[in-house]
Short mmCIF file of C-alpha atoms in Angstrom, two decimals:
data_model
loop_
_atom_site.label_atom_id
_atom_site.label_comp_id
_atom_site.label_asym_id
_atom_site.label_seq_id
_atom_site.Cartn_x
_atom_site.Cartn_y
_atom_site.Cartn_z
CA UNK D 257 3.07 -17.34 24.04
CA UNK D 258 2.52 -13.25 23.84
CA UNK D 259 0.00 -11.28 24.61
CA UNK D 260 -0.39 -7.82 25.43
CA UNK D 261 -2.62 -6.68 28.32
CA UNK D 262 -2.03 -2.95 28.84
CA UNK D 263 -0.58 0.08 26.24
CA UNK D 264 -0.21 3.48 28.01
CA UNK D 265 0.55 6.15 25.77
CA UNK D 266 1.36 10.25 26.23
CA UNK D 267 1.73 12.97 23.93
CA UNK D 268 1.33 9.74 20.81
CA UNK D 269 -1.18 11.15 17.81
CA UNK D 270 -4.30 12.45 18.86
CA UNK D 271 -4.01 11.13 22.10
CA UNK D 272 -2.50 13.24 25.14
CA UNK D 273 -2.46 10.59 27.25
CA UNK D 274 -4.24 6.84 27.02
CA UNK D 275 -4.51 3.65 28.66
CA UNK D 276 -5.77 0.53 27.14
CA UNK D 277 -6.30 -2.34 29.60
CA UNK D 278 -6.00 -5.61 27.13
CA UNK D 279 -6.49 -8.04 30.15
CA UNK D 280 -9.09 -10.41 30.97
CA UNK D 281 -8.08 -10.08 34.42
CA UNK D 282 -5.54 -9.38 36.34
CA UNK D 283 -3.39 -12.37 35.42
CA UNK D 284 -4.76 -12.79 31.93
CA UNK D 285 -4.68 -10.88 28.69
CA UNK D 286 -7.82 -11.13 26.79
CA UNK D 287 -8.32 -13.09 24.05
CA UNK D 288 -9.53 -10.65 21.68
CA UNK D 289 -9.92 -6.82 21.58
CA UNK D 290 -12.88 -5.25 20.02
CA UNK D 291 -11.94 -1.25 19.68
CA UNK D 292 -14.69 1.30 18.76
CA UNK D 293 -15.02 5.01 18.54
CA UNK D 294 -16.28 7.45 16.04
CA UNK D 295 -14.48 8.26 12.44
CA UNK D 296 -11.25 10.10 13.55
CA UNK D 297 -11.14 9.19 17.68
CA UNK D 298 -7.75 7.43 17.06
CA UNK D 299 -8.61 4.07 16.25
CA UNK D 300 -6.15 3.48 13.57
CA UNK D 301 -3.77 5.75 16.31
CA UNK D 302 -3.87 2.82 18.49
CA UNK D 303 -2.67 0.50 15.83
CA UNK D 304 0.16 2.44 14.85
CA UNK D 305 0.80 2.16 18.64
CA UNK D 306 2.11 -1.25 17.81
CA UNK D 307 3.24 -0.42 14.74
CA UNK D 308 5.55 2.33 16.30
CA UNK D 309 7.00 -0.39 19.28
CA UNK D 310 8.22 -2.54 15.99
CA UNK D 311 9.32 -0.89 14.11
CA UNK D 312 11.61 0.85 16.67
CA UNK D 313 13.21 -2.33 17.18
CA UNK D 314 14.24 -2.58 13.16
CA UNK D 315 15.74 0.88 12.94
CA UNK D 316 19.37 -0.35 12.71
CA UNK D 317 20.57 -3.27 10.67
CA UNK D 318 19.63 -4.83 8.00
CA UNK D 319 16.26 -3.72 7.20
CA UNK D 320 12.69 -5.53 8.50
CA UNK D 321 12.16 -7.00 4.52
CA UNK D 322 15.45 -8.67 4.48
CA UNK D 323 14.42 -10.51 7.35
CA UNK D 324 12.54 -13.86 6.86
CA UNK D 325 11.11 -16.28 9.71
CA UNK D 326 10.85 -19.61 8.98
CA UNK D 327 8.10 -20.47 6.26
CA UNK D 328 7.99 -17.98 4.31
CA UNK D 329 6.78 -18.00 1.26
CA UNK D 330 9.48 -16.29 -1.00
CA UNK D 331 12.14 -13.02 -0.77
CA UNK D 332 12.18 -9.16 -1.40
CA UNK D 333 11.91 -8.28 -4.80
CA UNK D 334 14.25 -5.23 -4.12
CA UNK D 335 14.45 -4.39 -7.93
CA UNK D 336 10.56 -3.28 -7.55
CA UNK D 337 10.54 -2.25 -3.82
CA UNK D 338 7.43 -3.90 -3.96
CA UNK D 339 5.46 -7.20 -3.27
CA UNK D 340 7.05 -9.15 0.15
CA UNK D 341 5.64 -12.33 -0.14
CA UNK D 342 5.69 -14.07 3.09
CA UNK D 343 3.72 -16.88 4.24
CA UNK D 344 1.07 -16.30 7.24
CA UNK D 345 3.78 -16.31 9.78
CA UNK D 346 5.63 -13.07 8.76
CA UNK D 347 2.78 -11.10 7.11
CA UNK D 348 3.48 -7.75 7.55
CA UNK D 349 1.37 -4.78 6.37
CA UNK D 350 0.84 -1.10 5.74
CA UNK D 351 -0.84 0.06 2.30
CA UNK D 352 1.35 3.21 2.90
CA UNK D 353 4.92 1.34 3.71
CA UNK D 354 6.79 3.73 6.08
CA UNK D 355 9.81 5.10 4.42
CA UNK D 356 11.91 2.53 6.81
CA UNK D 357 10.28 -0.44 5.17
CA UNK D 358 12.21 0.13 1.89
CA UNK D 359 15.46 -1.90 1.32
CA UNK D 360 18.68 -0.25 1.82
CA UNK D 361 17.15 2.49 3.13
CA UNK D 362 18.60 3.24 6.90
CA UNK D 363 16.55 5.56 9.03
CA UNK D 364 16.32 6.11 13.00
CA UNK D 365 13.97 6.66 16.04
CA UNK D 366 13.98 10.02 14.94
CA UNK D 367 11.98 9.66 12.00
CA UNK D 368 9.19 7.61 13.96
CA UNK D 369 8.84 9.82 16.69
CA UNK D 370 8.60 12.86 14.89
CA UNK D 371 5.85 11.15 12.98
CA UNK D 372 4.12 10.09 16.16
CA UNK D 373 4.47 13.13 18.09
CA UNK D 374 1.06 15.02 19.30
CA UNK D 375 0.99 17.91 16.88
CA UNK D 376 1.93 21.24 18.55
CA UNK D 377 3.28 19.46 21.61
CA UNK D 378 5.86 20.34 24.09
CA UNK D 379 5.85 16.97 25.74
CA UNK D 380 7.92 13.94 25.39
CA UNK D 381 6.23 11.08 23.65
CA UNK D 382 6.01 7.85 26.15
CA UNK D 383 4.57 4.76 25.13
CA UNK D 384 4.60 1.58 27.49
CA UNK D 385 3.98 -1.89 26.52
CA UNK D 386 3.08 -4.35 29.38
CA UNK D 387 2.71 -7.92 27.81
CA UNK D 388 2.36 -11.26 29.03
CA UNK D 389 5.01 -13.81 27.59
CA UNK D 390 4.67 -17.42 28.43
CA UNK D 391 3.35 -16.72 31.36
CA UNK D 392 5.36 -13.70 33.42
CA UNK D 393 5.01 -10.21 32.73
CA UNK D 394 6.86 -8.13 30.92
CA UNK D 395 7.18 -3.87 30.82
CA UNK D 396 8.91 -2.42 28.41
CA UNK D 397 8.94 1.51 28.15
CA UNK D 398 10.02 4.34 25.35
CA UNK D 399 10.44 7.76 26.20
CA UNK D 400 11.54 10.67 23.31
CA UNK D 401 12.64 14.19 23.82
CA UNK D 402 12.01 17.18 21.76
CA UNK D 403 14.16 16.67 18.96
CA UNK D 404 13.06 13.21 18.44
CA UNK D 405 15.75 10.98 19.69
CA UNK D 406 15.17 8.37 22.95
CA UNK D 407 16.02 9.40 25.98
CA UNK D 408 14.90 6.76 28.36
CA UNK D 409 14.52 3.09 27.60
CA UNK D 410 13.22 0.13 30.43
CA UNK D 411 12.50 -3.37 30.35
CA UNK D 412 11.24 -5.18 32.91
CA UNK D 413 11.08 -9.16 32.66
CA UNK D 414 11.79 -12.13 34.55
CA UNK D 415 15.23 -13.14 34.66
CA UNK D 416 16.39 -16.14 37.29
CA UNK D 417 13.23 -17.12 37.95
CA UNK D 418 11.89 -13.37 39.28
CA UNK D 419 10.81 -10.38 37.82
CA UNK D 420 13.31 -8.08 37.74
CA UNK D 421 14.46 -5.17 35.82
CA UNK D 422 16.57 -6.47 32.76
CA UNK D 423 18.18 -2.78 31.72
CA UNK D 424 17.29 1.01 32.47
CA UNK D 425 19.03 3.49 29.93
CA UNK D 426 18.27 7.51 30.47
CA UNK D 427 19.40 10.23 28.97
CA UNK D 428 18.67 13.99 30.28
CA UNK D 429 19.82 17.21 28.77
CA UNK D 430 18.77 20.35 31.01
CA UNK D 431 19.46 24.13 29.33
CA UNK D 432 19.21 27.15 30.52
CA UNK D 433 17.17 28.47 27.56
CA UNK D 434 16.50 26.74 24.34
CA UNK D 435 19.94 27.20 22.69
CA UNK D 436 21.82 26.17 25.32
CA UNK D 437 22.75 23.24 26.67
CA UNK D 438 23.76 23.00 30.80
CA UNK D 439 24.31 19.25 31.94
CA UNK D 440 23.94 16.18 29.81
CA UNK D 441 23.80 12.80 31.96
CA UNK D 442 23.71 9.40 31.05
CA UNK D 443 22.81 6.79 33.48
CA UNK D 444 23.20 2.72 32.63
CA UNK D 445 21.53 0.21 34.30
CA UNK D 446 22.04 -3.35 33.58
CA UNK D 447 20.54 -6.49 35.61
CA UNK D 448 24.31 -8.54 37.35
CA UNK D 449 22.91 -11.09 34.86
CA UNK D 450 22.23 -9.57 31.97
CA UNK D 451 25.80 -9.87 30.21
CA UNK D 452 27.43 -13.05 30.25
CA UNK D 453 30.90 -11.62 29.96
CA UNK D 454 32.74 -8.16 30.93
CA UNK D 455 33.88 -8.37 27.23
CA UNK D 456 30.82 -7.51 25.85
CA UNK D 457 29.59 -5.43 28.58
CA UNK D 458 32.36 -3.03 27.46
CA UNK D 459 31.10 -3.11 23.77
CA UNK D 460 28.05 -2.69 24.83
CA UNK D 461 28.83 0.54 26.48
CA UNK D 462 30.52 1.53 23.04
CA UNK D 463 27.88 0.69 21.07
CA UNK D 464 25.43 2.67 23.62
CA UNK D 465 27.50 5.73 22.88
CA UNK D 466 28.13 5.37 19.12
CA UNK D 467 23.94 4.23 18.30
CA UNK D 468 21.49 4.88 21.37
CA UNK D 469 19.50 8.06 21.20
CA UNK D 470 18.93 7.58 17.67
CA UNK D 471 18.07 3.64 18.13
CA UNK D 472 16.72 1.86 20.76
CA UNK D 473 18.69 -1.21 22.43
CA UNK D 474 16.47 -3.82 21.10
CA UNK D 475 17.17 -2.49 17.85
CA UNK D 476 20.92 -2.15 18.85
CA UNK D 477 20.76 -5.91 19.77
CA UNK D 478 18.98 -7.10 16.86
CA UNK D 479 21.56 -5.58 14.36
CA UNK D 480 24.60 -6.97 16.78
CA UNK D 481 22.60 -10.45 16.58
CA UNK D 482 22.62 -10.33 12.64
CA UNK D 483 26.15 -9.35 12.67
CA UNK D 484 27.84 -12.20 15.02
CA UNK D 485 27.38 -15.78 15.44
CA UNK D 486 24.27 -16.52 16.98
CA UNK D 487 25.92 -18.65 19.24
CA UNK D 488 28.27 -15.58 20.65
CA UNK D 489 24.98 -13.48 20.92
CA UNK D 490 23.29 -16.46 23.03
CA UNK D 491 26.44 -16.13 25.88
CA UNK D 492 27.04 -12.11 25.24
CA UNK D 493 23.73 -11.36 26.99
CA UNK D 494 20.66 -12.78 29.03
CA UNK D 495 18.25 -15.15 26.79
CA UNK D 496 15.51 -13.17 28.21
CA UNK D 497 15.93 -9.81 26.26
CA UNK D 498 16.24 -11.77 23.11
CA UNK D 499 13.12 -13.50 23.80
CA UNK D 500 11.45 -9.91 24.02
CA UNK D 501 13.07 -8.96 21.36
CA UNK D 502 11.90 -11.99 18.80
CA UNK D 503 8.49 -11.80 19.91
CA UNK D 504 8.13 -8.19 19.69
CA UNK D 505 9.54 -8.37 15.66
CA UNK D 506 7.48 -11.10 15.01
CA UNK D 507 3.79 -9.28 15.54
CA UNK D 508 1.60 -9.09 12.27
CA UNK D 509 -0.01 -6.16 11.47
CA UNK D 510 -2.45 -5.10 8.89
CA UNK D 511 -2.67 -0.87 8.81
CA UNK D 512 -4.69 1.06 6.75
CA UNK D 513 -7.75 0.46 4.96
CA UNK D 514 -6.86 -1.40 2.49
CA UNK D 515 -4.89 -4.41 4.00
CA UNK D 516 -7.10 -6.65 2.48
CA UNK D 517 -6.40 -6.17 -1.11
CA UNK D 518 -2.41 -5.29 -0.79
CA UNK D 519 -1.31 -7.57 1.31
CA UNK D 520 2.06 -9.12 1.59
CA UNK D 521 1.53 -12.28 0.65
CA UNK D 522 -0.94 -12.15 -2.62
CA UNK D 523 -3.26 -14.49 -2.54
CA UNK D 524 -5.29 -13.56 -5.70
CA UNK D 525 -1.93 -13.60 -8.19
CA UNK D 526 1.49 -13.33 -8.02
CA UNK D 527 5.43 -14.91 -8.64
CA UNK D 528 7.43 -17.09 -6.50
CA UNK D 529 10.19 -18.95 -6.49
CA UNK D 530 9.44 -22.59 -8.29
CA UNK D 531 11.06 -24.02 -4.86
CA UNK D 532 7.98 -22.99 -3.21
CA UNK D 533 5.48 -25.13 -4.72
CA UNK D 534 4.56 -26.61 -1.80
CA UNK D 535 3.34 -23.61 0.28
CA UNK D 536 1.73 -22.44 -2.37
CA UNK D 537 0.20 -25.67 -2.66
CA UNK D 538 -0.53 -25.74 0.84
CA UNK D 539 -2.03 -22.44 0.66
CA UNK D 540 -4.24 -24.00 -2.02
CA UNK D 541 -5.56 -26.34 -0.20
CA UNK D 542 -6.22 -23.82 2.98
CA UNK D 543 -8.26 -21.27 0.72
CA UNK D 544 -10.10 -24.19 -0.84
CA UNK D 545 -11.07 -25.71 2.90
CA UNK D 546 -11.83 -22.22 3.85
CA UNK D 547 -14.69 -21.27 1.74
CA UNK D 548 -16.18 -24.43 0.99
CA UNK D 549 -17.08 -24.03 4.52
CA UNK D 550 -18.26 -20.69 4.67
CA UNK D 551 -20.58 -20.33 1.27
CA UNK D 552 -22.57 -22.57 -0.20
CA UNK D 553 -22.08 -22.10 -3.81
CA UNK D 554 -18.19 -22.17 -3.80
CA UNK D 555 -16.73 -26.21 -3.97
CA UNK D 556 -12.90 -25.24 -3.80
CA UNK D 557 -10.13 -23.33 -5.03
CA UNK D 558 -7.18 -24.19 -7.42
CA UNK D 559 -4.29 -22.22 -8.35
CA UNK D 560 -3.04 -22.03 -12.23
CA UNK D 561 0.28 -22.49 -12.36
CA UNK D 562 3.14 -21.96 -14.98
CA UNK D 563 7.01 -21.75 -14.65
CA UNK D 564 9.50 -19.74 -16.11
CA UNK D 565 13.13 -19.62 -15.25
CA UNK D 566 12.54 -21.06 -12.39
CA UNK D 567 9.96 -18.95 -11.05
CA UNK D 568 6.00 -19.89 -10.59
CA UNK D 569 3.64 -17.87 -12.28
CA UNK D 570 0.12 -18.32 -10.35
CA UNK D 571 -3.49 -17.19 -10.77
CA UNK D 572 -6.32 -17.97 -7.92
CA UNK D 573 -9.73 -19.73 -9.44
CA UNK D 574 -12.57 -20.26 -7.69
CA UNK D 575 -14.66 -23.56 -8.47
CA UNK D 576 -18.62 -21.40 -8.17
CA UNK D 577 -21.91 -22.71 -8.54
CA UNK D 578 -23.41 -20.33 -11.07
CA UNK D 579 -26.53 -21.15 -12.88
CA UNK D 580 -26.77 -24.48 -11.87
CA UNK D 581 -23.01 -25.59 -12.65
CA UNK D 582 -19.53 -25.11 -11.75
CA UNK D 583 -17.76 -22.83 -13.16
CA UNK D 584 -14.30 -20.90 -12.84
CA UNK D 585 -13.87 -17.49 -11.71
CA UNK D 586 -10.72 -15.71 -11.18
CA UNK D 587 -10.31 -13.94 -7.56
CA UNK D 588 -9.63 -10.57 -8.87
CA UNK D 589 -12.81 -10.64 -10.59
CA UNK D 590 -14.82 -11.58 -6.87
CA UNK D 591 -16.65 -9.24 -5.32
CA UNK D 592 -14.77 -6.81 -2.40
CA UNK D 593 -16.40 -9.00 0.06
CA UNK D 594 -14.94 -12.66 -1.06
CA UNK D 595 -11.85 -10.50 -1.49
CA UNK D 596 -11.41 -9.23 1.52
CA UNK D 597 -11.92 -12.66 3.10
CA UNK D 598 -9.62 -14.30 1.02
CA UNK D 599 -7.11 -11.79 2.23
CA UNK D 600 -7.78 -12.42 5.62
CA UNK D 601 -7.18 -15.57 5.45
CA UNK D 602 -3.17 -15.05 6.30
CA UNK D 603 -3.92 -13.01 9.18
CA UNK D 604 -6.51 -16.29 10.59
CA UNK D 605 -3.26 -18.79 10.16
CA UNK D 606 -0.91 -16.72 12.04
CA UNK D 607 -3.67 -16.29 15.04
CA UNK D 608 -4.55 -19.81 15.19
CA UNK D 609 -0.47 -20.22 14.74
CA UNK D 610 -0.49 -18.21 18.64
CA UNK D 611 0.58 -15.01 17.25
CA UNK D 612 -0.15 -11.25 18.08
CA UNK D 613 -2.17 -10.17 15.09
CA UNK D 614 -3.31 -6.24 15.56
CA UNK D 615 -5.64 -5.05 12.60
CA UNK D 616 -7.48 -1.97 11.95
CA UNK D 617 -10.48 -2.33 10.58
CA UNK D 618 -10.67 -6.36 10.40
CA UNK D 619 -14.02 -6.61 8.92
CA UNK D 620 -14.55 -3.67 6.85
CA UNK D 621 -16.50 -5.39 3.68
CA UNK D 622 -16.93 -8.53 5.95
CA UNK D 623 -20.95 -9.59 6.16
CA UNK D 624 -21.66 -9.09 9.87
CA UNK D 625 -22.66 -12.56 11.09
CA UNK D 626 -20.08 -14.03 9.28
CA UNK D 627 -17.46 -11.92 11.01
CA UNK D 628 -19.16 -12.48 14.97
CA UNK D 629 -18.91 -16.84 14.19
CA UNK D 630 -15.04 -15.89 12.62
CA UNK D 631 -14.62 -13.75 16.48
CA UNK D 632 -16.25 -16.97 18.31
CA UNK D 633 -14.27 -19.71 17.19
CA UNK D 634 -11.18 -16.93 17.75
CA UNK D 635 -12.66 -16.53 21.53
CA UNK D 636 -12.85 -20.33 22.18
CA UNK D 637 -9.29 -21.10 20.69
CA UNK D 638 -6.68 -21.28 23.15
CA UNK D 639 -3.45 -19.19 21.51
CA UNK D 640 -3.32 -16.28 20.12
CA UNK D 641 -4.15 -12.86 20.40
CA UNK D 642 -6.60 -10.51 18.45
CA UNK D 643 -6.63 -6.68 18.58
CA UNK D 644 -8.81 -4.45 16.09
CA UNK D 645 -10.89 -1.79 15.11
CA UNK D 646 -14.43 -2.06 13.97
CA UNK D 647 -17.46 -0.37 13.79
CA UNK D 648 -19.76 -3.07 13.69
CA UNK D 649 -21.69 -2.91 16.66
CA UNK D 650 -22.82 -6.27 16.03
CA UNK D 651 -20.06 -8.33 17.16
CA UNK D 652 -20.92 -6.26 20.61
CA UNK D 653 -23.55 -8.77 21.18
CA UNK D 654 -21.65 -11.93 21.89
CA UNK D 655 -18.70 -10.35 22.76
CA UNK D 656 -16.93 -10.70 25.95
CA UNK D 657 -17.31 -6.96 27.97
CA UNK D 658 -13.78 -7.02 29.15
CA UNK D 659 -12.72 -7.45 25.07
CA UNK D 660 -14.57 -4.30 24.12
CA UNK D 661 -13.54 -0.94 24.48
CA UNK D 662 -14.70 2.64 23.17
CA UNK D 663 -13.04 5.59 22.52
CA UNK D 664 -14.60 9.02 23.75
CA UNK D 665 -13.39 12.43 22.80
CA UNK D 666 -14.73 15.00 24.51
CA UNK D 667 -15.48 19.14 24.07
CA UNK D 668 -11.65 19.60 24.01
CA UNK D 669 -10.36 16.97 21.97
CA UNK D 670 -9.41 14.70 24.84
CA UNK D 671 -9.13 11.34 24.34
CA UNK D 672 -10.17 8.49 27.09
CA UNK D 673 -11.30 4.79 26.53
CA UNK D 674 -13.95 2.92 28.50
CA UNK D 675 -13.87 -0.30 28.68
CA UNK D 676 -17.58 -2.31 28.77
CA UNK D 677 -17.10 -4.55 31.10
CA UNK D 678 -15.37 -2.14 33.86
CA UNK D 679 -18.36 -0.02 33.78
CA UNK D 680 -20.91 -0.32 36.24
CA UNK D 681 -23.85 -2.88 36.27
CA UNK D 682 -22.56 -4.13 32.93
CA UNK D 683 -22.86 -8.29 33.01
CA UNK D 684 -22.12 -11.03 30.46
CA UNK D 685 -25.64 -11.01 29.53
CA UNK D 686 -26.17 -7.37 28.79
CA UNK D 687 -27.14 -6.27 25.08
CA UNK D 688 -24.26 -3.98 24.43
CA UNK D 689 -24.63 -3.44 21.84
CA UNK D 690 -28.17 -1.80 22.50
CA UNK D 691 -26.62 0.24 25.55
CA UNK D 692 -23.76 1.68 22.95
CA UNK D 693 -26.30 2.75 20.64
CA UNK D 694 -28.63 4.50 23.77
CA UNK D 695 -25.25 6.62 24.44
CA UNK D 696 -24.46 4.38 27.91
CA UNK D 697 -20.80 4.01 26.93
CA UNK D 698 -20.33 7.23 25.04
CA UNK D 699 -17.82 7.08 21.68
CA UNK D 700 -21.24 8.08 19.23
CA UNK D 701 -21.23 9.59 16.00
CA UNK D 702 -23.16 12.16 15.44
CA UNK D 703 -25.48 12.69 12.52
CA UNK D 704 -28.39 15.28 13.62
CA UNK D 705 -26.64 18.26 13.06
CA UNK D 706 -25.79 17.33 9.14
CA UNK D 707 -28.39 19.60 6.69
CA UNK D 708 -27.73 18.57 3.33
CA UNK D 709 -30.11 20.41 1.54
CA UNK D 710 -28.31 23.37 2.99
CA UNK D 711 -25.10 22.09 2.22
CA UNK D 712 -25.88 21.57 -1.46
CA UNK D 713 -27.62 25.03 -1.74
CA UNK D 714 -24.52 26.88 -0.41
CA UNK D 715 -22.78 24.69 -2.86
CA UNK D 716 -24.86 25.92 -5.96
CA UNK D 717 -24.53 29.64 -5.14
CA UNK D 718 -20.90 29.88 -4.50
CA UNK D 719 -20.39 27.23 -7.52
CA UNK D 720 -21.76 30.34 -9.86
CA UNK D 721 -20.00 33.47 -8.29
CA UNK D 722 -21.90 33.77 -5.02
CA UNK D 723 -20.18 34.54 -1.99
CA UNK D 724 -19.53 32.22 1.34
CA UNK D 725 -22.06 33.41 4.40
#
């Protein structure tokens, strides 16, 4: 099982430096994460976070959407460069796929740090991932220079029974002025057990020299993995880093606002190979089971199906109570609401399937009672991990303090979190959600200062020739 239970970030988007404690307690990441803060703190910053440690590890190789984990639902259309269709277990999604995400299409670390980068800053970007996998701790740490390319690279994890450090790569360049260049030093650090043969300790140095700086060595390792025989891979080099490695690929995001209605998998319509009847089938049957529970006037869910060349042609129905009988409605004809949740639905599996599942804003069109009993059966299930944005204060109320945290940016821009439950006097029992909205925990919008009468008046006069104040 992984979790994460701290992110520490410098110089990363709006934030010059931050640290997110995701752990219960010391031992134990949290089950959920609740993260608040007013329209532009960083919010969506923090899930690109964790969209930025992935996608560093798919930078070489073939590309993230040739990749499918087991049960998926079909392959990469790579005539449209559109439309993955992966079952719950590899949904992946940003409504603005990152130019990496395309087929074919090679980039580097480069291109994501540059992207990431604090605007106007001197700084290197660092971001630091601790994370708890099946039980021991893991650190793994990314630091990139001024021109974008990685120059230092950890990973601590526990290898022989111990936590130890698995590799340390650095790379320094020192200059005299900003043209030119004094000293460049490499240093390599491997664990005595991290390579199980001098063989490929020697390519390894090769391939350090011919792809690091402009890819990181997970993403080095992942391409050499697709490349050989798994089997070569398994005695080239320590099980451990591979295990990293697979569990950090296999997080499922949903970024940007509008997840819910362009996801990967398409719940509403869509094509698929005719050899996947039975997913879909069994996707069927989840939706159906889904929200027959949830409303009252909905009985089930069917799909209608046709082939063609062997290919499935599908369209969701839902069986509603309208006017006192049944009757059929197609889901892109729902309401945002029932569409949203129907899209969510993906994102529930692979949670309750013990995967990291990091969205940002999770219940945007989402009633808010429905979404706190969705978070309470999450909270009492036993694998898993939630992390997302929100700015319904309701879910505050049952929430666990330790699982809710708050952005706060203050006169000069600065970014810090609080987290609830480390503040002072704060128990289980506490109305949070009431102290967030007195101003105890900070991370308020603010609305008093808005005049639009005023507004609207400037508006007017400039709108027919008049000039700005």
């Amino acid at each position: 099982m992984f979790m994460f239970k701290r992110v520490v970030l410098d110089n990363f988007l709006s934030f010059a430096h931050l640290d997110l404690d995701l752990s219960e307690t010391k031992s134990k990441p949290s089950r959920y994460a609740l993260i608040y803060g007013d329209n532009g703190s960083g919010k969506t910053g923090i899930v690109k976070a964790f969209h930025f440690l992935r996608q560093s590890v798919r930078t070489l190789g073939e590309n993230s959407y040739g990749e499918m984990t087991e049960g998926t639902l079909t392959f990469f259309d790579r005539s449209q460069y559109i439309s993955v269709r992966p079952m719950p277990n590899s949904v992946d999604l940003a409504s603005s796929p990152d130019l990496f995400d395309f087929p074919n299409l090679q980039t580097d670390v480069t291109v994501l740090s540059n992207r990431h980068c604090m605007i106007g800053s001197s700084g290197n970007i660092r971001a630091e991932y601790v994370f708890s996998l099946n039980g021991k701790d893991a650190d793994y740490v990314m630091e990139f220079g001024s021109d974008g390319r990685i120059v230092r690279e950890t990973l601590d994890y526990c290898i022989n029974g111990r936590k130890a450090l698995l590799y340390d790569l650095d790379y320094r360049v020192s200059r005299d002025d900003e043209t030119e260049v004094l000293d460049r030093t490499r240093n390599r650090r491997f664990n005595r057990s991290f390579f199980g043969s001098d063989a490929y300790r020697s390519e390894t140095d090769e391939l350090l020299s011919k792809y690091w700086g402009r890819h990181t060595f997970l993403s080095i390792l992942r391409s050499e993995r697709q490349k050989s025989n798994p089997e070569y891979m398994e005695g080239a080099v320590c099980a451990e880093v591979m295990e990293v490695l697979d569990y950090i690929r296999d997080m499922t995001l949903g970024l940007g606002g509008n997840w819910g209605l362009f996801s990967l998998f398409n719940p509403e319509n869509g094509t698929l190979p005719a050899s996947q009847r039975n997913r879909l089938d069994a996707y069927e049957c989840a939706i159906s089971e889904f929200f027959s529970r949830i409303t009252d006037d909905i009985r089930g869910a069917h799909y209608l199906v046709s082939e063609s060349n062997g290919r499935l042609n599908y369209t969701l129905v839902f069986e509603r109570r309208v006017h006192g009988e049944y009757r059929d409605v197609r889901a892109v004809d729902e309401s945002l609401g029932v569409r949203r949740l129907l899209n969510l639905l993906p994102y529930l599996i692979r949670l309750y399937k013990g995967g990291v599942v990091i969205m940002d804003e999770m219940d945007a069109g989402i009633h808010d009672m429905r979404m706190s009993g969705l978070l309470n059966e999450i909270g009492g299930y036993e694998r898993g991990q939630l992390i997302m944005t929100t700015h319904n204060t309701y879910l505050m109320c049952d929430a666990n303090p330790r699982y809710v945290h708050i952005i706060n940016v203050d006169g000069n821009g600065d970014r810090s979190v609080v987290t609830v439950g480390s503040e002072v006097r704060t128990q289980k029992n506490n109305n949070n959600e009431a102290r967030y909205r007195r101003g105890l925990f900070g991370g308020l919008p603010t609305t008093d200062k808005v005049d639009m009468g005023s507004i609207v008046e400037d508006f007017d006069r400039i709108t027919e020739g008049g000039k700005r104040n």
